[in-house]
Amino acid sequence: MPETMTLSVRHDHIADVPVLRLSGDIDLATRDTAAAAIAVRQRGRPPVLVLDLGGVDFLGACGLSLLVRARRRAEDDGGVLLVVGCGRSVLRGLEVTGLLGAVQPYTSIAEALVAIGTIPRQRTR
């Protein structure tokens, strides 16, 4: 019996910045789930959207194209898509396809936000 691929999706915020955290594999079996989650977050045209791939174990070709489409959509809407937390296998996929420069992954959310000059406000009680 083949193993079922799963993808976990979690929607968060860091201050006013939406964060989409994906965990598992992004391949043919899970691409629709990942695409739908990204579309939900991009629907509101946020100026900044963080896509945290720290929990992604495998990123197939369809996942790579999904990242490129999401980045283009963010840019078309006047925003930016920040990709963070990429593990070795995700970075390797970006590297061998020549997408490493186009996607520009960051080590952490804080590093990404500082790099683009967005410092989230501290929430007050």
XYZ file of C-alpha atoms in Angstrom:
125
model
C 0.000 0.000 0.000
C 1.516 3.379 -0.996
C 2.290 5.883 1.711
C -0.094 8.857 1.784
C 1.631 12.191 1.456
C 0.408 14.860 3.809
C 0.846 18.569 4.066
C 0.138 20.552 7.185
C -0.955 24.173 6.821
C -0.964 26.742 9.610
C -1.973 30.390 9.289
C -0.282 32.770 11.737
C 0.615 36.423 12.142
C 3.740 38.066 13.443
C 2.498 41.479 14.484
C 0.640 42.625 11.352
C 2.469 40.325 8.914
C 0.624 37.195 7.743
C 2.649 33.998 7.956
C 1.771 30.746 6.199
C 3.596 27.744 7.656
C 3.748 24.585 5.545
C 5.013 21.227 6.786
C 5.402 17.913 4.982
C 5.879 17.318 1.274
C 4.828 19.614 -1.550
C 4.397 17.415 -4.593
C 1.660 16.332 -7.005
C -0.378 14.815 -4.172
C -0.346 17.973 -2.032
C 0.121 20.869 -4.455
C -3.589 21.762 -4.509
C -3.633 22.069 -0.725
C -0.543 24.283 -0.772
C -1.866 26.369 -3.674
C -5.226 26.896 -1.949
C -3.541 27.978 1.303
C -1.319 30.465 -0.532
C -4.299 31.787 -2.532
C -6.261 32.393 0.684
C -3.387 34.434 2.103
C -2.809 36.364 -1.125
C -6.494 37.122 -1.664
C -6.290 40.142 0.648
C -3.243 41.491 -1.246
C -1.037 41.840 1.828
C 1.990 44.095 1.336
C 4.132 41.326 2.876
C 3.407 37.597 3.084
C 5.809 35.220 4.786
C 5.875 31.637 3.543
C 7.610 29.498 6.169
C 8.893 26.247 4.649
C 10.823 25.169 7.736
C 8.738 22.017 8.032
C 8.850 21.068 4.345
C 10.781 17.842 3.786
C 10.396 17.668 0.001
C 9.592 20.274 -2.631
C 8.862 18.787 -6.041
C 8.802 20.554 -9.387
C 5.157 21.524 -8.927
C 6.034 23.050 -5.557
C 8.854 25.039 -7.118
C 6.535 26.425 -9.787
C 4.002 27.209 -7.058
C 6.618 29.367 -5.294
C 7.413 31.232 -8.501
C 3.722 31.865 -9.242
C 3.105 33.058 -5.676
C 6.076 35.428 -5.854
C 4.871 36.826 -9.181
C 1.339 37.292 -7.872
C 2.649 39.149 -4.820
C 4.712 41.427 -7.051
C 1.779 42.000 -9.433
C -0.294 43.056 -6.405
C 2.438 45.453 -5.262
C 3.608 43.237 -2.413
C 6.393 40.868 -1.565
C 6.535 37.145 -0.787
C 9.226 36.207 1.712
C 10.279 32.558 1.761
C 11.926 31.468 5.013
C 13.185 28.411 6.832
C 14.120 26.299 3.829
C 15.811 23.039 4.703
C 18.605 21.414 2.748
C 16.336 19.525 0.316
C 14.289 22.640 -0.501
C 17.418 24.750 -0.992
C 18.912 22.058 -3.221
C 15.788 22.046 -5.418
C 15.936 25.835 -5.735
C 19.629 25.674 -6.541
C 19.553 22.995 -9.246
C 16.632 24.675 -11.024
C 18.255 28.106 -10.973
C 15.472 29.526 -8.792
C 17.604 30.243 -5.742
C 18.117 33.893 -6.741
C 14.530 34.403 -7.849
C 12.955 33.088 -4.651
C 15.641 34.459 -2.275
C 15.056 32.341 0.835
C 15.869 33.696 4.286
C 16.978 31.771 7.334
C 14.325 33.226 9.627
C 11.269 35.452 9.598
C 13.126 38.132 11.551
C 15.987 38.139 9.030
C 13.556 38.430 6.109
C 11.613 41.305 7.642
C 14.766 43.207 8.539
C 16.137 42.669 5.008
C 13.126 44.366 3.431
C 12.919 47.055 6.102
C 9.728 45.849 7.769
C 9.990 45.681 11.521
C 6.758 44.295 12.997
C 5.205 46.444 15.692
C 5.020 44.976 19.137
C 1.462 44.270 20.183
C 0.305 46.118 23.250
C -2.063 44.671 25.753
